[in-house]
Amino acid sequence: MTPVAPSPPEPAGVSTNLAVPSSALAVGAHPDDVEFGCGATLAKWASGGCRVHHLICTDGSKGSWDPNENIAQLVAVRQHEQREAALALGADGEVVFLGQTDGELEATLPLRAELAYWIRRLRPEVVFGHDPWRRYRLHPDHRHAGFLLTDSIVAARDPHFFAEQDAAPHRPSALLLWEADEPNHVEDVAGFVDAKLAALLKHRSQFRSTMGIEDPEATDDVDEFRTRVRQRLTEHGGLAGLPAGEAFRLLKDR
Ligand SMILES: [Zn+2]
């Protein structure tokens, strides 16, 4: 008798691969956060027919190490880069900019109303954002963007919150938080790693300050960045026994 090889055990408590939703909204603090957090998953879903929207909370005006930077120009460049990055993912939805000052984002009531309005208007089936409960996180914008999103989801789903809004309540079916403190879900992104990298590399103004690419013409610098991103996807995939993945905290509506 031939012994049957045991199938590898499913890692405890980690789910994989939601069904491709009809629409998704990714909410980042800065231009580039969405591509780092969930770019490969968005590319996968876009290729499967999902309408993908971006919403960026701040203007990205602190994203330069040059003290003499022309800030108005930087903001315009970063919006252009974000639109290009969305296209590189295959996203055909809206790219919304709330225009808050970079570094000074707060999860205020007026901003909660604004984001709740966008959730009601775009009506995404699945929403992505920063995990506000990630421990030892220093950047305040990422923490505030996370709380702003979770607070706005609660407001968007019931009719007596911001009842003056000219948009019907909307209840997304799932929320996926990237940079999760305790990930419990992995999306298999095999085949979509290059799309994530291509989208990230559209954020050219961030090469030096965020991506460690001193010289964009030096292929070594760019290759090192690609390797770091690939390593991260390998680590995340490993949580579910996959070669490449993006890990999240999944919260399902109940
Ligand atoms: Zn950021």
CSV table of C-alpha atoms and ligand atoms in Angstrom, one decimal:
chain,number,residue,atom,x,y,z
A,1,MET,CA,0.0,0.0,0.0
A,2,THR,CA,1.3,3.5,-0.9
A,3,PRO,CA,1.2,5.8,2.1
A,4,VAL,CA,-0.8,8.9,1.3
A,5,ALA,CA,1.3,12.1,1.8
A,6,PRO,CA,-0.4,14.4,4.3
A,7,SER,CA,-1.6,17.7,2.8
A,8,PRO,CA,0.1,20.7,4.4
A,9,PRO,CA,-1.8,22.0,7.3
A,10,GLU,CA,-3.8,25.3,6.9
A,11,PRO,CA,-2.1,27.9,9.1
A,12,ALA,CA,-4.5,28.5,12.0
A,13,GLY,CA,-6.8,31.4,11.7
A,14,VAL,CA,-5.5,32.8,8.4
A,15,SER,CA,-8.1,33.0,5.6
A,16,THR,CA,-7.2,33.5,1.9
A,17,ASN,CA,-8.6,35.1,-1.2
A,18,LEU,CA,-12.0,36.8,-0.9
A,19,ALA,CA,-14.2,36.4,-4.0
A,20,VAL,CA,-13.4,39.3,-6.4
A,21,PRO,CA,-15.8,42.1,-5.4
A,22,SER,CA,-17.6,44.3,-7.9
A,23,SER,CA,-15.9,47.4,-6.5
A,24,ALA,CA,-13.3,48.4,-4.0
A,25,LEU,CA,-12.1,51.6,-2.3
A,26,ALA,CA,-8.6,52.0,-0.9
A,27,VAL,CA,-8.0,54.9,1.5
A,28,GLY,CA,-4.4,56.0,2.1
A,29,ALA,CA,-2.9,58.8,4.1
A,30,HIS,CA,-0.4,59.8,1.4
A,31,PRO,CA,0.0,59.2,-2.4
A,32,ASP,CA,1.9,55.8,-2.5
A,33,ASP,CA,0.4,54.3,0.7
A,34,VAL,CA,-2.3,52.4,-1.3
A,35,GLU,CA,0.3,50.9,-3.7
A,36,PHE,CA,2.5,49.8,-0.7
A,37,GLY,CA,-0.5,48.4,1.3
A,38,CYS,CA,-2.6,46.6,-1.3
A,39,GLY,CA,-1.4,47.3,-4.8
A,40,ALA,CA,-1.0,43.7,-5.9
A,41,THR,CA,-4.5,42.8,-4.6
A,42,LEU,CA,-6.0,45.8,-6.4
A,43,ALA,CA,-4.3,44.8,-9.6
A,44,LYS,CA,-5.6,41.3,-9.3
A,45,TRP,CA,-9.1,42.4,-8.6
A,46,ALA,CA,-9.0,45.0,-11.4
A,47,SER,CA,-8.0,42.3,-13.8
A,48,GLY,CA,-11.0,40.3,-12.6
A,49,GLY,CA,-13.4,43.1,-13.3
A,50,CYS,CA,-13.5,45.0,-10.0
A,51,ARG,CA,-13.9,48.8,-10.2
A,52,VAL,CA,-11.1,50.1,-8.1
A,53,HIS,CA,-11.2,53.6,-6.5
A,54,HIS,CA,-8.4,55.5,-4.6
A,55,LEU,CA,-8.9,58.1,-1.9
A,56,ILE,CA,-5.9,60.0,-0.6
A,57,CYS,CA,-6.3,62.0,2.6
A,58,THR,CA,-3.4,64.4,2.5
A,59,ASP,CA,-1.7,66.5,-0.1
A,60,GLY,CA,1.7,64.8,0.3
A,61,SER,CA,3.4,68.1,0.8
A,62,LYS,CA,6.0,66.8,3.3
A,63,GLY,CA,7.3,64.2,0.9
A,64,SER,CA,10.6,65.7,0.1
A,65,TRP,CA,14.0,66.0,1.9
A,66,ASP,CA,14.8,69.2,-0.1
A,67,PRO,CA,14.3,72.2,2.1
A,68,ASN,CA,14.0,74.5,-1.0
A,69,GLU,CA,11.3,72.3,-2.6
A,70,ASN,CA,8.5,74.1,-4.5
A,71,ILE,CA,5.6,72.8,-2.4
A,72,ALA,CA,2.8,73.7,-4.7
A,73,GLN,CA,4.6,71.9,-7.5
A,74,LEU,CA,5.3,68.9,-5.3
A,75,VAL,CA,1.6,68.5,-4.5
A,76,ALA,CA,0.7,68.7,-8.2
A,77,VAL,CA,3.4,66.2,-9.1
A,78,ARG,CA,2.3,63.7,-6.4
A,79,GLN,CA,-1.4,63.9,-7.6
A,80,HIS,CA,-0.2,63.1,-11.1
A,81,GLU,CA,1.9,60.3,-9.9
A,82,GLN,CA,-1.0,58.8,-7.9
A,83,ARG,CA,-3.2,58.9,-11.0
A,84,GLU,CA,-0.5,57.2,-13.0
A,85,ALA,CA,0.0,54.5,-10.3
A,86,ALA,CA,-3.7,53.8,-10.3
A,87,LEU,CA,-3.6,53.3,-14.0
A,88,ALA,CA,-0.6,51.0,-13.7
A,89,LEU,CA,-2.7,48.8,-11.4
A,90,GLY,CA,-5.4,48.7,-14.0
A,91,ALA,CA,-7.8,50.7,-11.8
A,92,ASP,CA,-10.5,52.5,-13.7
A,93,GLY,CA,-12.3,54.1,-10.8
A,94,GLU,CA,-12.1,57.5,-9.2
A,95,VAL,CA,-8.9,59.0,-7.6
A,96,VAL,CA,-10.1,61.3,-4.9
A,97,PHE,CA,-7.9,63.7,-2.9
A,98,LEU,CA,-9.1,65.2,0.4
A,99,GLY,CA,-6.2,67.6,0.3
A,100,GLN,CA,-5.5,67.7,4.0
A,101,THR,CA,-2.0,69.1,5.0
A,102,ASP,CA,0.5,66.3,5.1
A,103,GLY,CA,1.7,65.5,8.6
A,104,GLU,CA,-1.3,67.2,10.2
A,105,LEU,CA,-4.1,64.8,9.5
A,106,GLU,CA,-6.6,64.2,12.3
A,107,ALA,CA,-9.7,62.0,12.5
A,108,THR,CA,-12.1,64.9,13.0
A,109,LEU,CA,-15.9,65.0,12.7
A,110,PRO,CA,-16.0,67.1,9.6
A,111,LEU,CA,-13.5,64.8,7.8
A,112,ARG,CA,-15.5,61.8,9.0
A,113,ALA,CA,-18.5,63.3,7.3
A,114,GLU,CA,-16.5,63.9,4.1
A,115,LEU,CA,-15.2,60.3,4.0
A,116,ALA,CA,-18.6,58.8,4.9
A,117,TYR,CA,-20.0,60.8,1.9
A,118,TRP,CA,-17.4,59.3,-0.4
A,119,ILE,CA,-18.2,55.8,0.9
A,120,ARG,CA,-21.9,56.4,0.3
A,121,ARG,CA,-21.2,57.8,-3.2
A,122,LEU,CA,-18.7,55.3,-4.5
A,123,ARG,CA,-20.5,52.3,-2.7
A,124,PRO,CA,-17.5,50.0,-2.5
A,125,GLU,CA,-18.1,46.3,-1.7
A,126,VAL,CA,-14.7,46.1,0.0
A,127,VAL,CA,-12.7,48.8,1.6
A,128,PHE,CA,-8.9,48.9,2.3
A,129,GLY,CA,-7.0,51.2,4.7
A,130,HIS,CA,-4.3,51.6,7.3
A,131,ASP,CA,-4.5,49.5,10.5
A,132,PRO,CA,-4.9,52.2,13.2
A,133,TRP,CA,-4.3,49.6,15.9
A,134,ARG,CA,-0.8,48.7,14.7
A,135,ARG,CA,1.5,49.0,17.7
A,136,TYR,CA,4.5,51.3,17.9
A,137,ARG,CA,3.5,53.2,14.8
A,138,LEU,CA,5.1,56.6,14.7
A,139,HIS,CA,3.6,58.4,11.7
A,140,PRO,CA,0.5,60.2,13.0
A,141,ASP,CA,-1.1,60.4,9.5
A,142,HIS,CA,-1.2,56.6,9.1
A,143,ARG,CA,-2.8,56.2,12.5
A,144,HIS,CA,-5.3,59.0,12.0
A,145,ALA,CA,-6.2,57.8,8.4
A,146,GLY,CA,-6.9,54.4,9.9
A,147,PHE,CA,-9.3,55.8,12.6
A,148,LEU,CA,-10.8,58.2,10.1
A,149,LEU,CA,-11.7,55.3,7.9
A,150,THR,CA,-13.1,53.0,10.6
A,151,ASP,CA,-15.1,55.8,12.0
A,152,SER,CA,-16.4,56.8,8.5
A,153,ILE,CA,-17.5,53.2,7.8
A,154,VAL,CA,-19.7,53.2,10.9
A,155,ALA,CA,-21.2,56.5,9.9
A,156,ALA,CA,-21.7,55.6,6.3
A,157,ARG,CA,-23.8,52.5,6.9
A,158,ASP,CA,-26.7,54.0,9.0
A,159,PRO,CA,-29.2,56.6,7.9
A,160,HIS,CA,-29.2,58.8,11.0
A,161,PHE,CA,-25.5,59.6,10.7
A,162,PHE,CA,-25.0,62.8,8.6
A,163,ALA,CA,-28.6,62.5,7.5
A,164,GLU,CA,-28.3,65.8,5.5
A,165,GLN,CA,-26.0,64.1,2.9
A,166,ASP,CA,-27.4,63.6,-0.5
A,167,ALA,CA,-26.3,60.0,-0.7
A,168,ALA,CA,-28.0,56.8,0.5
A,169,PRO,CA,-26.3,54.9,3.4
A,170,HIS,CA,-23.9,52.2,2.3
A,171,ARG,CA,-22.5,49.1,4.2
A,172,PRO,CA,-19.3,47.6,2.7
A,173,SER,CA,-19.2,43.8,3.2
A,174,ALA,CA,-15.5,43.7,4.3
A,175,LEU,CA,-12.7,45.9,5.5
A,176,LEU,CA,-9.1,44.9,4.9
A,177,LEU,CA,-6.4,46.7,6.9
A,178,TRP,CA,-2.8,46.7,5.7
A,179,GLU,CA,0.3,46.8,7.9
A,180,ALA,CA,-1.9,44.8,10.2
A,181,ASP,CA,-0.9,44.4,13.8
A,182,GLU,CA,-2.4,40.9,13.8
A,183,PRO,CA,-3.0,39.8,10.2
A,184,ASN,CA,-5.6,37.1,9.7
A,185,HIS,CA,-6.1,37.2,5.9
A,186,VAL,CA,-3.8,36.8,2.9
A,187,GLU,CA,-4.5,37.5,-0.7
A,188,ASP,CA,-2.5,35.4,-3.2
A,189,VAL,CA,-0.8,37.9,-5.5
A,190,ALA,CA,1.2,35.6,-7.8
A,191,GLY,CA,1.2,37.2,-11.2
A,192,PHE,CA,0.5,40.7,-9.9
A,193,VAL,CA,3.8,41.5,-8.2
A,194,ASP,CA,5.1,43.3,-11.3
A,195,ALA,CA,1.9,45.4,-11.5
A,196,LYS,CA,2.5,46.5,-7.9
A,197,LEU,CA,6.1,47.3,-8.6
A,198,ALA,CA,5.2,49.3,-11.7
A,199,ALA,CA,2.6,51.3,-9.8
A,200,LEU,CA,5.0,52.0,-6.9
A,201,LEU,CA,7.7,53.2,-9.4
A,202,LYS,CA,5.2,55.8,-10.7
A,203,HIS,CA,5.8,57.6,-7.4
A,204,ARG,CA,9.0,59.0,-8.7
A,205,SER,CA,9.1,62.0,-6.4
A,206,GLN,CA,9.4,59.5,-3.5
A,207,PHE,CA,12.3,57.5,-4.8
A,208,ARG,CA,14.8,59.1,-2.5
A,209,SER,CA,12.8,59.8,0.7
A,210,THR,CA,10.7,56.6,0.8
A,211,MET,CA,12.1,54.0,-1.5
A,212,GLY,CA,15.8,54.4,-0.9
A,213,ILE,CA,16.5,55.0,-4.6
A,214,GLU,CA,19.2,57.7,-4.6
A,215,ASP,CA,19.7,57.7,-8.3
A,216,PRO,CA,16.7,56.7,-10.5
A,217,GLU,CA,19.1,56.0,-13.4
A,218,ALA,CA,21.2,53.6,-11.2
A,219,THR,CA,19.5,50.3,-11.9
A,220,ASP,CA,21.2,48.8,-8.8
A,221,ASP,CA,19.1,51.2,-6.6
A,222,VAL,CA,15.9,50.4,-8.3
A,223,ASP,CA,16.7,46.6,-8.3
A,224,GLU,CA,17.3,46.8,-4.5
A,225,PHE,CA,13.9,48.4,-4.0
A,226,ARG,CA,12.2,45.7,-6.2
A,227,THR,CA,14.0,43.0,-4.1
A,228,ARG,CA,12.8,44.5,-0.8
A,229,VAL,CA,9.2,44.7,-2.0
A,230,ARG,CA,9.4,41.1,-3.3
A,231,GLN,CA,10.8,39.9,0.0
A,232,ARG,CA,7.9,41.5,1.9
A,233,LEU,CA,5.4,39.8,-0.4
A,234,THR,CA,7.2,36.5,0.2
A,235,GLU,CA,7.0,37.0,3.9
A,236,HIS,CA,3.3,37.9,3.8
A,237,GLY,CA,2.5,35.0,1.5
A,238,GLY,CA,4.3,32.7,3.9
A,239,LEU,CA,1.6,33.4,6.5
A,240,ALA,CA,-0.7,31.3,4.4
A,241,GLY,CA,1.8,29.0,2.7
A,242,LEU,CA,1.8,31.0,-0.5
A,243,PRO,CA,4.8,32.1,-2.5
A,244,ALA,CA,3.6,35.7,-2.7
A,245,GLY,CA,0.9,37.5,-0.8
A,246,GLU,CA,-0.4,40.6,0.7
A,247,ALA,CA,-1.5,40.2,4.4
A,248,PHE,CA,-4.3,42.1,6.1
A,249,ARG,CA,-6.6,42.2,9.1
A,250,LEU,CA,-10.0,41.3,7.7
A,251,LEU,CA,-13.1,42.7,9.4
A,252,LYS,CA,-16.3,41.4,8.0
A,253,ASP,CA,-19.6,43.3,8.5
A,254,ARG,CA,-21.8,41.6,11.0
B,1,ZN,ZN,2.2,57.3,4.1
